[in-house]
Amino acid sequence: MSHLQRGVFLDLATVDRDDLDLTELRASLPEWSFHEHTEADQRLGRIGDAEVIVTNKVELDAEVLAAAPRLRLVCAAATGTNNIDVEAARRLGIVVSNARDYATDSVVQHVFALLLTLVTQLDAYRADIRAGRWSASDQFCLLDHPIGTVAGMRLGIIGWGVLGRATARVAEAFGMEVLVAESLKTDRAAQEDRVPLERLLGQCDVISLHCPLTATTRHLIDDAALRQIRPGGLLLNTARGGLVDPEALARHLRSGHLGGAGIDVLEPEPPPADHPLLADDIPNLVLTPHTAWAARTARQRVIDEVTANIHGYASDQPRNLVE
């Protein structure tokens, strides 16, 4: 057994809004320090002699990790670990564990909330009602914005992990045809049931991103990729903001080449007021503030996963290792 004494949660408010049960997490260690938010210059003072750090978005670079004398375990309250220098942790003998598969239901329902909002012109019709156009109509319904159906559409999925597969299952239930992009990892052999990215972009009505953000995938959807998407095509991104070139996306929406985009993630977050996708003249853009993952049940699972990771390490059976 690995004896652990003290833990610190650096940004609890990014997960818990006073609606989660923290009982088991609090009981996982004898001593805890919980902080709603932690600024960069507060990190070392708050970490102190903690053996366990829990972080969602607070950056833990090599300098911070090296300055934590008793640190043994870093728990990411998320799947992504871009904010943690995993290589430095490895050199220092610090274990990094993340939370996995906690938000599948939440993310998948958000994917289709974005898609259905675009296809049914939901925002446009709600705006019409608020403007009094339904009350002033000479007939029982409004038909000013063309409504499509997802049944019969072809969905292209980029990223064939848990989220990509779950999205595909729901898409098929809606009557959509699903194509899956070939792996973006260069060491993977071609697979007969997968489609090269360039061909997938041109053959699908909807593109949904479910891949991680890496040096290879940064701005994967750039101007050239957007040009390959068929006219009127839709783009959905609930993965990472850095996968999409925002200026290129804004141009293709304004030009009408794209039929619309549903975007839940930007880079950076929170975005500056002059972010290219926050302009108020971009048509057919449905933007949400990184909430696809945030159902209460999903956030509770994050806490439960962190708790399990602490117990796993303490019993010499570390889990969800990030290497």
PDB file of C-alpha atoms in Angstrom:
ATOM      1  CA  MET A   1       0.000   0.000   0.000  1.00  0.00           C
ATOM      2  CA  SER A   2       1.208   3.524  -0.858  1.00  0.00           C
ATOM      3  CA  HIS A   3       0.422   5.837   2.036  1.00  0.00           C
ATOM      4  CA  LEU A   4      -0.900   9.203   0.917  1.00  0.00           C
ATOM      5  CA  GLN A   5      -1.647  12.032   3.300  1.00  0.00           C
ATOM      6  CA  ARG A   6      -2.518  15.307   1.577  1.00  0.00           C
ATOM      7  CA  GLY A   7      -4.218  16.338  -1.647  1.00  0.00           C
ATOM      8  CA  VAL A   8      -5.074  19.642  -3.292  1.00  0.00           C
ATOM      9  CA  PHE A   9      -7.773  20.307  -5.896  1.00  0.00           C
ATOM     10  CA  LEU A  10      -6.695  23.419  -7.769  1.00  0.00           C
ATOM     11  CA  ASP A  11      -9.852  24.293  -9.748  1.00  0.00           C
ATOM     12  CA  LEU A  12     -12.871  22.552  -8.263  1.00  0.00           C
ATOM     13  CA  ALA A  13     -15.306  25.153  -9.643  1.00  0.00           C
ATOM     14  CA  THR A  14     -14.562  23.983 -13.201  1.00  0.00           C
ATOM     15  CA  VAL A  15     -16.313  20.715 -12.312  1.00  0.00           C
ATOM     16  CA  ASP A  16     -18.530  21.288  -9.288  1.00  0.00           C
ATOM     17  CA  ARG A  17     -21.150  24.033  -9.002  1.00  0.00           C
ATOM     18  CA  ASP A  18     -22.263  22.937  -5.532  1.00  0.00           C
ATOM     19  CA  ASP A  19     -24.358  20.201  -7.121  1.00  0.00           C
ATOM     20  CA  LEU A  20     -22.039  17.187  -6.807  1.00  0.00           C
ATOM     21  CA  ASP A  21     -21.398  14.660  -4.049  1.00  0.00           C
ATOM     22  CA  LEU A  22     -17.777  14.998  -2.890  1.00  0.00           C
ATOM     23  CA  THR A  23     -18.119  12.672   0.104  1.00  0.00           C
ATOM     24  CA  GLU A  24     -16.029   9.815  -1.296  1.00  0.00           C
ATOM     25  CA  LEU A  25     -13.400  12.165  -2.706  1.00  0.00           C
ATOM     26  CA  ARG A  26     -13.000  13.925   0.653  1.00  0.00           C
ATOM     27  CA  ALA A  27     -12.652  10.558   2.365  1.00  0.00           C
ATOM     28  CA  SER A  28      -9.967   9.321  -0.049  1.00  0.00           C
ATOM     29  CA  LEU A  29      -7.204  11.238   1.780  1.00  0.00           C
ATOM     30  CA  PRO A  30      -6.760  12.380   5.377  1.00  0.00           C
ATOM     31  CA  GLU A  31      -6.164  15.999   4.359  1.00  0.00           C
ATOM     32  CA  TRP A  32      -7.590  18.041   1.473  1.00  0.00           C
ATOM     33  CA  SER A  33      -7.334  21.621   0.259  1.00  0.00           C
ATOM     34  CA  PHE A  34     -10.040  22.630  -2.210  1.00  0.00           C
ATOM     35  CA  HIS A  35      -9.753  25.798  -4.320  1.00  0.00           C
ATOM     36  CA  GLU A  36     -12.385  27.024  -6.751  1.00  0.00           C
ATOM     37  CA  HIS A  37      -9.777  28.568  -9.071  1.00  0.00           C
ATOM     38  CA  THR A  38      -5.991  28.868  -9.008  1.00  0.00           C
ATOM     39  CA  GLU A  39      -3.979  31.486 -10.871  1.00  0.00           C
ATOM     40  CA  ALA A  40      -0.494  30.716 -12.171  1.00  0.00           C
ATOM     41  CA  ASP A  41       1.235  32.640  -9.382  1.00  0.00           C
ATOM     42  CA  GLN A  42      -0.772  30.768  -6.735  1.00  0.00           C
ATOM     43  CA  ARG A  43       0.137  27.243  -7.804  1.00  0.00           C
ATOM     44  CA  LEU A  44       3.273  26.599  -5.753  1.00  0.00           C
ATOM     45  CA  GLY A  45       1.875  28.106  -2.578  1.00  0.00           C
ATOM     46  CA  ARG A  46      -1.246  25.982  -2.786  1.00  0.00           C
ATOM     47  CA  ILE A  47       0.496  22.766  -3.777  1.00  0.00           C
ATOM     48  CA  GLY A  48       3.042  22.986  -0.959  1.00  0.00           C
ATOM     49  CA  ASP A  49       3.779  19.498   0.356  1.00  0.00           C
ATOM     50  CA  ALA A  50       0.769  17.820  -1.276  1.00  0.00           C
ATOM     51  CA  GLU A  51       1.291  14.290  -2.529  1.00  0.00           C
ATOM     52  CA  VAL A  52      -1.763  14.394  -4.817  1.00  0.00           C
ATOM     53  CA  ILE A  53      -2.783  17.224  -7.160  1.00  0.00           C
ATOM     54  CA  VAL A  54      -6.145  17.291  -8.907  1.00  0.00           C
ATOM     55  CA  THR A  55      -6.416  19.701 -11.816  1.00  0.00           C
ATOM     56  CA  ASN A  56      -8.831  20.219 -14.647  1.00  0.00           C
ATOM     57  CA  LYS A  57      -7.322  23.151 -16.541  1.00  0.00           C
ATOM     58  CA  VAL A  58      -4.614  24.595 -14.256  1.00  0.00           C
ATOM     59  CA  GLU A  59      -1.270  24.177 -16.005  1.00  0.00           C
ATOM     60  CA  LEU A  60       1.319  21.959 -14.380  1.00  0.00           C
ATOM     61  CA  ASP A  61       4.550  22.554 -16.254  1.00  0.00           C
ATOM     62  CA  ALA A  62       7.961  21.046 -15.579  1.00  0.00           C
ATOM     63  CA  GLU A  63       8.971  23.873 -13.251  1.00  0.00           C
ATOM     64  CA  VAL A  64       5.892  23.491 -11.058  1.00  0.00           C
ATOM     65  CA  LEU A  65       6.163  19.710 -10.936  1.00  0.00           C
ATOM     66  CA  ALA A  66       9.833  19.851  -9.983  1.00  0.00           C
ATOM     67  CA  ALA A  67       9.091  22.348  -7.203  1.00  0.00           C
ATOM     68  CA  ALA A  68       6.549  20.054  -5.506  1.00  0.00           C
ATOM     69  CA  PRO A  69       8.776  18.066  -3.128  1.00  0.00           C
ATOM     70  CA  ARG A  70       6.341  15.329  -2.083  1.00  0.00           C
ATOM     71  CA  LEU A  71       4.201  15.074  -5.197  1.00  0.00           C
ATOM     72  CA  ARG A  72       3.523  11.504  -6.274  1.00  0.00           C
ATOM     73  CA  LEU A  73       0.228  11.566  -8.188  1.00  0.00           C
ATOM     74  CA  VAL A  74      -1.429  14.040 -10.552  1.00  0.00           C
ATOM     75  CA  CYS A  75      -5.089  13.386 -11.301  1.00  0.00           C
ATOM     76  CA  ALA A  76      -6.539  15.144 -14.328  1.00  0.00           C
ATOM     77  CA  ALA A  77     -10.224  15.881 -13.759  1.00  0.00           C
ATOM     78  CA  ALA A  78     -10.624  15.438 -17.520  1.00  0.00           C
ATOM     79  CA  THR A  79      -9.506  13.135 -20.292  1.00  0.00           C
ATOM     80  CA  GLY A  80      -7.169  15.612 -21.962  1.00  0.00           C
ATOM     81  CA  THR A  81      -3.814  16.288 -20.330  1.00  0.00           C
ATOM     82  CA  ASN A  82      -2.501  19.077 -22.557  1.00  0.00           C
ATOM     83  CA  ASN A  83      -2.064  21.233 -19.454  1.00  0.00           C
ATOM     84  CA  ILE A  84       0.229  18.706 -17.735  1.00  0.00           C
ATOM     85  CA  ASP A  85       3.861  18.139 -18.730  1.00  0.00           C
ATOM     86  CA  VAL A  86       3.542  14.364 -18.763  1.00  0.00           C
ATOM     87  CA  GLU A  87       7.142  13.850 -19.893  1.00  0.00           C
ATOM     88  CA  ALA A  88       8.466  15.930 -16.987  1.00  0.00           C
ATOM     89  CA  ALA A  89       6.226  13.981 -14.606  1.00  0.00           C
ATOM     90  CA  ARG A  90       7.660  10.735 -15.917  1.00  0.00           C
ATOM     91  CA  ARG A  91      11.220  11.940 -15.349  1.00  0.00           C
ATOM     92  CA  LEU A  92      10.333  12.961 -11.815  1.00  0.00           C
ATOM     93  CA  GLY A  93       8.635   9.660 -11.016  1.00  0.00           C
ATOM     94  CA  ILE A  94       5.204  11.265 -10.733  1.00  0.00           C
ATOM     95  CA  VAL A  95       2.220   9.215 -11.885  1.00  0.00           C
ATOM     96  CA  VAL A  96      -0.385  10.959 -14.056  1.00  0.00           C
ATOM     97  CA  SER A  97      -3.911   9.533 -14.236  1.00  0.00           C
ATOM     98  CA  ASN A  98      -6.873  10.943 -16.139  1.00  0.00           C
ATOM     99  CA  ALA A  99     -10.642  10.495 -16.174  1.00  0.00           C
ATOM    100  CA  ARG A 100     -12.021   8.492 -19.078  1.00  0.00           C
ATOM    101  CA  ASP A 101     -15.359   7.786 -20.703  1.00  0.00           C
ATOM    102  CA  TYR A 102     -17.279   9.854 -18.169  1.00  0.00           C
ATOM    103  CA  ALA A 103     -19.125  12.165 -20.570  1.00  0.00           C
ATOM    104  CA  THR A 104     -20.031   9.931 -23.490  1.00  0.00           C
ATOM    105  CA  ASP A 105     -23.801  10.324 -23.126  1.00  0.00           C
ATOM    106  CA  SER A 106     -23.509  14.063 -22.472  1.00  0.00           C
ATOM    107  CA  VAL A 107     -21.236  14.744 -25.445  1.00  0.00           C
ATOM    108  CA  VAL A 108     -23.188  12.605 -27.895  1.00  0.00           C
ATOM    109  CA  GLN A 109     -26.499  14.248 -27.045  1.00  0.00           C
ATOM    110  CA  HIS A 110     -24.817  17.642 -27.511  1.00  0.00           C
ATOM    111  CA  VAL A 111     -23.512  16.610 -30.927  1.00  0.00           C
ATOM    112  CA  PHE A 112     -27.068  15.940 -32.026  1.00  0.00           C
ATOM    113  CA  ALA A 113     -28.418  19.030 -30.280  1.00  0.00           C
ATOM    114  CA  LEU A 114     -26.058  21.079 -32.455  1.00  0.00           C
ATOM    115  CA  LEU A 115     -26.886  19.093 -35.582  1.00  0.00           C
ATOM    116  CA  LEU A 116     -30.644  19.250 -35.091  1.00  0.00           C
ATOM    117  CA  THR A 117     -30.510  22.958 -34.284  1.00  0.00           C
ATOM    118  CA  LEU A 118     -28.838  23.536 -37.643  1.00  0.00           C
ATOM    119  CA  VAL A 119     -30.974  21.150 -39.702  1.00  0.00           C
ATOM    120  CA  THR A 120     -34.303  22.320 -38.259  1.00  0.00           C
ATOM    121  CA  GLN A 121     -33.335  26.027 -38.323  1.00  0.00           C
ATOM    122  CA  LEU A 122     -34.298  26.120 -34.658  1.00  0.00           C
ATOM    123  CA  ASP A 123     -32.475  29.371 -33.843  1.00  0.00           C
ATOM    124  CA  ALA A 124     -33.951  31.190 -36.837  1.00  0.00           C
ATOM    125  CA  TYR A 125     -37.510  30.187 -35.977  1.00  0.00           C
ATOM    126  CA  ARG A 126     -37.085  31.082 -32.305  1.00  0.00           C
ATOM    127  CA  ALA A 127     -35.803  34.499 -33.385  1.00  0.00           C
ATOM    128  CA  ASP A 128     -38.851  34.917 -35.644  1.00  0.00           C
ATOM    129  CA  ILE A 129     -41.197  34.184 -32.752  1.00  0.00           C
ATOM    130  CA  ARG A 130     -39.445  36.686 -30.500  1.00  0.00           C
ATOM    131  CA  ALA A 131     -39.709  39.275 -33.266  1.00  0.00           C
ATOM    132  CA  GLY A 132     -43.487  38.772 -33.491  1.00  0.00           C
ATOM    133  CA  ARG A 133     -43.503  37.229 -36.963  1.00  0.00           C
ATOM    134  CA  TRP A 134     -45.615  34.213 -35.992  1.00  0.00           C
ATOM    135  CA  SER A 135     -48.273  36.389 -34.372  1.00  0.00           C
ATOM    136  CA  ALA A 136     -48.338  38.555 -37.508  1.00  0.00           C
ATOM    137  CA  SER A 137     -48.446  35.604 -39.914  1.00  0.00           C
ATOM    138  CA  ASP A 138     -51.385  35.117 -42.274  1.00  0.00           C
ATOM    139  CA  GLN A 139     -51.164  31.334 -41.874  1.00  0.00           C
ATOM    140  CA  PHE A 140     -50.832  28.820 -39.047  1.00  0.00           C
ATOM    141  CA  CYS A 141     -47.074  28.207 -39.383  1.00  0.00           C
ATOM    142  CA  LEU A 142     -43.896  29.870 -40.552  1.00  0.00           C
ATOM    143  CA  LEU A 143     -42.011  28.386 -43.481  1.00  0.00           C
ATOM    144  CA  ASP A 144     -39.367  31.035 -44.068  1.00  0.00           C
ATOM    145  CA  HIS A 145     -36.308  28.882 -43.334  1.00  0.00           C
ATOM    146  CA  PRO A 146     -35.738  25.577 -45.158  1.00  0.00           C
ATOM    147  CA  ILE A 147     -35.897  22.583 -42.818  1.00  0.00           C
ATOM    148  CA  GLY A 148     -33.949  19.422 -43.573  1.00  0.00           C
ATOM    149  CA  THR A 149     -33.980  15.926 -42.137  1.00  0.00           C
ATOM    150  CA  VAL A 150     -30.958  14.083 -40.792  1.00  0.00           C
ATOM    151  CA  ALA A 151     -32.341  10.774 -42.054  1.00  0.00           C
ATOM    152  CA  GLY A 152     -30.519   9.996 -45.279  1.00  0.00           C
ATOM    153  CA  MET A 153     -27.609  12.318 -44.545  1.00  0.00           C
ATOM    154  CA  ARG A 154     -24.083  10.949 -44.632  1.00  0.00           C
ATOM    155  CA  LEU A 155     -22.062  11.609 -41.472  1.00  0.00           C
ATOM    156  CA  GLY A 156     -18.278  11.592 -41.551  1.00  0.00           C
ATOM    157  CA  ILE A 157     -16.590  10.904 -38.219  1.00  0.00           C
ATOM    158  CA  ILE A 158     -12.992  11.921 -37.587  1.00  0.00           C
ATOM    159  CA  GLY A 159     -11.730  10.153 -34.486  1.00  0.00           C
ATOM    160  CA  TRP A 160     -12.881   6.583 -33.889  1.00  0.00           C
ATOM    161  CA  GLY A 161     -12.646   6.333 -30.119  1.00  0.00           C
ATOM    162  CA  VAL A 162     -15.409   5.932 -27.561  1.00  0.00           C
ATOM    163  CA  LEU A 163     -17.101   9.206 -28.526  1.00  0.00           C
ATOM    164  CA  GLY A 164     -16.832   8.654 -32.258  1.00  0.00           C
ATOM    165  CA  ARG A 165     -18.312   5.172 -31.984  1.00  0.00           C
ATOM    166  CA  ALA A 166     -21.145   6.325 -29.713  1.00  0.00           C
ATOM    167  CA  THR A 167     -21.955   9.157 -32.116  1.00  0.00           C
ATOM    168  CA  ALA A 168     -22.092   6.662 -34.975  1.00  0.00           C
ATOM    169  CA  ARG A 169     -24.591   4.452 -33.133  1.00  0.00           C
ATOM    170  CA  VAL A 170     -26.973   7.349 -32.552  1.00  0.00           C
ATOM    171  CA  ALA A 171     -26.521   8.574 -36.131  1.00  0.00           C
ATOM    172  CA  GLU A 172     -27.524   5.199 -37.484  1.00  0.00           C
ATOM    173  CA  ALA A 173     -30.621   5.256 -35.262  1.00  0.00           C
ATOM    174  CA  PHE A 174     -31.527   8.552 -36.960  1.00  0.00           C
ATOM    175  CA  GLY A 175     -31.207   6.864 -40.352  1.00  0.00           C
ATOM    176  CA  MET A 176     -27.867   8.435 -41.257  1.00  0.00           C
ATOM    177  CA  GLU A 177     -25.123   6.700 -43.190  1.00  0.00           C
ATOM    178  CA  VAL A 178     -21.780   6.770 -41.372  1.00  0.00           C
ATOM    179  CA  LEU A 179     -18.299   6.989 -42.850  1.00  0.00           C
ATOM    180  CA  VAL A 180     -15.199   6.872 -40.654  1.00  0.00           C
ATOM    181  CA  ALA A 181     -11.933   8.615 -41.491  1.00  0.00           C
ATOM    182  CA  GLU A 182      -8.714   6.651 -41.568  1.00  0.00           C
ATOM    183  CA  SER A 183      -6.592   6.965 -38.457  1.00  0.00           C
ATOM    184  CA  LEU A 184      -4.518  10.144 -38.415  1.00  0.00           C
ATOM    185  CA  LYS A 185      -1.654   8.281 -36.753  1.00  0.00           C
ATOM    186  CA  THR A 186       1.041   7.723 -39.351  1.00  0.00           C
ATOM    187  CA  ASP A 187       2.052   4.333 -37.934  1.00  0.00           C
ATOM    188  CA  ARG A 188      -1.386   2.812 -38.522  1.00  0.00           C
ATOM    189  CA  ALA A 189      -1.949   0.619 -41.544  1.00  0.00           C
ATOM    190  CA  ALA A 190      -4.810   1.440 -43.900  1.00  0.00           C
ATOM    191  CA  GLN A 191      -8.095  -0.197 -42.940  1.00  0.00           C
ATOM    192  CA  GLU A 192     -10.606  -1.389 -45.497  1.00  0.00           C
ATOM    193  CA  ASP A 193     -13.621  -0.017 -43.611  1.00  0.00           C
ATOM    194  CA  ARG A 194     -12.126   3.454 -43.178  1.00  0.00           C
ATOM    195  CA  VAL A 195     -12.002   6.340 -45.662  1.00  0.00           C
ATOM    196  CA  PRO A 196      -9.054   8.668 -46.397  1.00  0.00           C
ATOM    197  CA  LEU A 197      -9.696  12.070 -44.851  1.00  0.00           C
ATOM    198  CA  GLU A 198      -9.695  13.977 -48.147  1.00  0.00           C
ATOM    199  CA  ARG A 199     -12.307  11.651 -49.626  1.00  0.00           C
ATOM    200  CA  LEU A 200     -14.441  11.682 -46.478  1.00  0.00           C
ATOM    201  CA  LEU A 201     -14.602  15.493 -46.461  1.00  0.00           C
ATOM    202  CA  GLY A 202     -15.946  15.543 -50.000  1.00  0.00           C
ATOM    203  CA  GLN A 203     -18.451  12.720 -49.609  1.00  0.00           C
ATOM    204  CA  CYS A 204     -20.267  13.657 -46.411  1.00  0.00           C
ATOM    205  CA  ASP A 205     -23.103  16.024 -45.584  1.00  0.00           C
ATOM    206  CA  VAL A 206     -21.944  16.381 -41.973  1.00  0.00           C
ATOM    207  CA  ILE A 207     -18.428  16.196 -40.495  1.00  0.00           C
ATOM    208  CA  SER A 208     -18.091  15.545 -36.748  1.00  0.00           C
ATOM    209  CA  LEU A 209     -14.744  15.851 -34.953  1.00  0.00           C
ATOM    210  CA  HIS A 210     -13.863  13.457 -32.125  1.00  0.00           C
ATOM    211  CA  CYS A 211     -10.065  13.317 -32.301  1.00  0.00           C
ATOM    212  CA  PRO A 212      -7.512  14.614 -29.778  1.00  0.00           C
ATOM    213  CA  LEU A 213      -5.566  17.815 -30.309  1.00  0.00           C
ATOM    214  CA  THR A 214      -1.954  17.020 -31.169  1.00  0.00           C
ATOM    215  CA  ALA A 215       0.775  18.598 -33.244  1.00  0.00           C
ATOM    216  CA  THR A 216      -0.574  16.553 -36.166  1.00  0.00           C
ATOM    217  CA  THR A 217      -4.214  17.528 -35.749  1.00  0.00           C
ATOM    218  CA  ARG A 218      -3.822  21.240 -34.942  1.00  0.00           C
ATOM    219  CA  HIS A 219      -5.874  23.135 -37.543  1.00  0.00           C
ATOM    220  CA  LEU A 220      -6.713  19.822 -39.171  1.00  0.00           C
ATOM    221  CA  ILE A 221      -9.782  21.597 -40.530  1.00  0.00           C
ATOM    222  CA  ASP A 222      -8.107  24.524 -42.258  1.00  0.00           C
ATOM    223  CA  ASP A 223      -8.980  26.476 -45.385  1.00  0.00           C
ATOM    224  CA  ALA A 224      -7.928  23.626 -47.678  1.00  0.00           C
ATOM    225  CA  ALA A 225      -9.976  21.072 -45.739  1.00  0.00           C
ATOM    226  CA  LEU A 226     -13.025  23.340 -45.644  1.00  0.00           C
ATOM    227  CA  ARG A 227     -12.835  23.767 -49.406  1.00  0.00           C
ATOM    228  CA  GLN A 228     -13.039  19.990 -49.764  1.00  0.00           C
ATOM    229  CA  ILE A 229     -16.303  19.784 -47.803  1.00  0.00           C
ATOM    230  CA  ARG A 230     -19.209  19.620 -50.228  1.00  0.00           C
ATOM    231  CA  PRO A 231     -21.215  22.845 -50.669  1.00  0.00           C
ATOM    232  CA  GLY A 232     -23.836  23.175 -47.955  1.00  0.00           C
ATOM    233  CA  GLY A 233     -22.036  20.705 -45.695  1.00  0.00           C
ATOM    234  CA  LEU A 234     -22.140  21.011 -41.901  1.00  0.00           C
ATOM    235  CA  LEU A 235     -19.224  20.917 -39.457  1.00  0.00           C
ATOM    236  CA  LEU A 236     -19.531  19.856 -35.809  1.00  0.00           C
ATOM    237  CA  ASN A 237     -16.751  20.222 -33.241  1.00  0.00           C
ATOM    238  CA  THR A 238     -17.187  19.038 -29.660  1.00  0.00           C
ATOM    239  CA  ALA A 239     -13.558  17.911 -29.313  1.00  0.00           C
ATOM    240  CA  ARG A 240     -10.909  20.661 -29.104  1.00  0.00           C
ATOM    241  CA  GLY A 241     -10.976  24.208 -30.458  1.00  0.00           C
ATOM    242  CA  GLY A 242      -7.502  23.942 -31.934  1.00  0.00           C
ATOM    243  CA  LEU A 243      -8.658  21.347 -34.462  1.00  0.00           C
ATOM    244  CA  VAL A 244     -10.306  24.076 -36.542  1.00  0.00           C
ATOM    245  CA  ASP A 245      -8.831  27.240 -38.068  1.00  0.00           C
ATOM    246  CA  PRO A 246     -11.404  29.771 -36.809  1.00  0.00           C
ATOM    247  CA  GLU A 247     -10.711  32.463 -39.399  1.00  0.00           C
ATOM    248  CA  ALA A 248     -11.071  29.975 -42.232  1.00  0.00           C
ATOM    249  CA  LEU A 249     -14.304  28.634 -40.755  1.00  0.00           C
ATOM    250  CA  ALA A 250     -15.740  32.141 -40.428  1.00  0.00           C
ATOM    251  CA  ARG A 251     -14.894  32.853 -44.090  1.00  0.00           C
ATOM    252  CA  HIS A 252     -16.536  29.677 -45.358  1.00  0.00           C
ATOM    253  CA  LEU A 253     -19.693  30.339 -43.342  1.00  0.00           C
ATOM    254  CA  ARG A 254     -19.926  33.939 -44.537  1.00  0.00           C
ATOM    255  CA  SER A 255     -19.384  32.882 -48.147  1.00  0.00           C
ATOM    256  CA  GLY A 256     -22.190  30.326 -47.915  1.00  0.00           C
ATOM    257  CA  HIS A 257     -19.934  27.448 -48.940  1.00  0.00           C
ATOM    258  CA  LEU A 258     -20.725  25.733 -45.646  1.00  0.00           C
ATOM    259  CA  GLY A 259     -24.343  25.241 -44.711  1.00  0.00           C
ATOM    260  CA  GLY A 260     -23.551  25.693 -41.030  1.00  0.00           C
ATOM    261  CA  ALA A 261     -21.353  24.778 -38.091  1.00  0.00           C
ATOM    262  CA  GLY A 262     -22.028  23.643 -34.545  1.00  0.00           C
ATOM    263  CA  ILE A 263     -19.067  24.505 -32.351  1.00  0.00           C
ATOM    264  CA  ASP A 264     -18.698  23.799 -28.617  1.00  0.00           C
ATOM    265  CA  VAL A 265     -14.969  24.478 -28.240  1.00  0.00           C
ATOM    266  CA  LEU A 266     -12.698  27.379 -29.117  1.00  0.00           C
ATOM    267  CA  GLU A 267      -9.049  28.208 -28.629  1.00  0.00           C
ATOM    268  CA  PRO A 268      -8.233  29.794 -26.255  1.00  0.00           C
ATOM    269  CA  GLU A 269     -10.918  29.355 -23.616  1.00  0.00           C
ATOM    270  CA  PRO A 270     -12.430  31.565 -22.464  1.00  0.00           C
ATOM    271  CA  PRO A 271     -12.160  33.231 -25.889  1.00  0.00           C
ATOM    272  CA  PRO A 272     -11.247  36.905 -26.236  1.00  0.00           C
ATOM    273  CA  ALA A 273     -14.076  39.230 -27.258  1.00  0.00           C
ATOM    274  CA  ASP A 274     -12.497  39.635 -30.711  1.00  0.00           C
ATOM    275  CA  HIS A 275     -12.253  35.896 -31.419  1.00  0.00           C
ATOM    276  CA  PRO A 276     -13.068  35.305 -35.119  1.00  0.00           C
ATOM    277  CA  LEU A 277     -16.045  33.080 -34.295  1.00  0.00           C
ATOM    278  CA  LEU A 278     -17.631  35.534 -31.853  1.00  0.00           C
ATOM    279  CA  ALA A 279     -18.416  38.062 -34.594  1.00  0.00           C
ATOM    280  CA  ASP A 280     -22.149  38.722 -34.821  1.00  0.00           C
ATOM    281  CA  ASP A 281     -22.350  38.584 -38.617  1.00  0.00           C
ATOM    282  CA  ILE A 282     -21.506  34.912 -39.112  1.00  0.00           C
ATOM    283  CA  PRO A 283     -24.527  33.029 -40.501  1.00  0.00           C
ATOM    284  CA  ASN A 284     -25.603  29.540 -39.523  1.00  0.00           C
ATOM    285  CA  LEU A 285     -23.184  29.228 -36.625  1.00  0.00           C
ATOM    286  CA  VAL A 286     -24.392  27.563 -33.421  1.00  0.00           C
ATOM    287  CA  LEU A 287     -21.871  28.245 -30.672  1.00  0.00           C
ATOM    288  CA  THR A 288     -21.959  26.817 -27.151  1.00  0.00           C
ATOM    289  CA  PRO A 289     -19.464  27.526 -24.309  1.00  0.00           C
ATOM    290  CA  HIS A 290     -17.694  24.146 -23.955  1.00  0.00           C
ATOM    291  CA  THR A 291     -20.711  22.542 -22.324  1.00  0.00           C
ATOM    292  CA  ALA A 292     -21.018  19.289 -24.280  1.00  0.00           C
ATOM    293  CA  TRP A 293     -19.319  17.412 -21.450  1.00  0.00           C
ATOM    294  CA  ALA A 294     -21.070  19.201 -18.611  1.00  0.00           C
ATOM    295  CA  ALA A 295     -24.216  17.236 -17.733  1.00  0.00           C
ATOM    296  CA  ARG A 296     -24.385  16.840 -13.938  1.00  0.00           C
ATOM    297  CA  THR A 297     -24.162  13.059 -14.238  1.00  0.00           C
ATOM    298  CA  ALA A 298     -20.996  13.405 -16.322  1.00  0.00           C
ATOM    299  CA  ARG A 299     -19.399  15.831 -13.868  1.00  0.00           C
ATOM    300  CA  GLN A 300     -20.188  13.458 -10.995  1.00  0.00           C
ATOM    301  CA  ARG A 301     -18.458  10.680 -12.921  1.00  0.00           C
ATOM    302  CA  VAL A 302     -15.349  12.886 -13.186  1.00  0.00           C
ATOM    303  CA  ILE A 303     -15.234  13.179  -9.398  1.00  0.00           C
ATOM    304  CA  ASP A 304     -15.825   9.448  -9.043  1.00  0.00           C
ATOM    305  CA  GLU A 305     -13.048   8.687 -11.543  1.00  0.00           C
ATOM    306  CA  VAL A 306     -10.587  10.935  -9.701  1.00  0.00           C
ATOM    307  CA  THR A 307     -11.513   9.211  -6.433  1.00  0.00           C
ATOM    308  CA  ALA A 308     -10.980   5.787  -8.009  1.00  0.00           C
ATOM    309  CA  ASN A 309      -7.611   6.890  -9.390  1.00  0.00           C
ATOM    310  CA  ILE A 310      -6.477   7.970  -5.914  1.00  0.00           C
ATOM    311  CA  HIS A 311      -7.619   4.682  -4.379  1.00  0.00           C
ATOM    312  CA  GLY A 312      -5.937   2.758  -7.197  1.00  0.00           C
ATOM    313  CA  TYR A 313      -2.601   4.462  -6.632  1.00  0.00           C
ATOM    314  CA  ALA A 314      -2.866   4.071  -2.855  1.00  0.00           C
ATOM    315  CA  SER A 315      -3.418   0.312  -3.254  1.00  0.00           C
ATOM    316  CA  ASP A 316      -0.462  -0.022  -5.670  1.00  0.00           C
ATOM    317  CA  GLN A 317      -2.814  -0.579  -8.586  1.00  0.00           C
ATOM    318  CA  PRO A 318      -2.673   2.740 -10.479  1.00  0.00           C
ATOM    319  CA  ARG A 319      -5.340   3.121 -13.134  1.00  0.00           C
ATOM    320  CA  ASN A 320      -5.997   5.346 -16.173  1.00  0.00           C
ATOM    321  CA  LEU A 321      -2.280   5.964 -16.557  1.00  0.00           C
ATOM    322  CA  VAL A 322      -1.209   8.665 -18.994  1.00  0.00           C
ATOM    323  CA  GLU A 323       2.085   7.777 -20.604  1.00  0.00           C
TER     324      GLU A 323
END
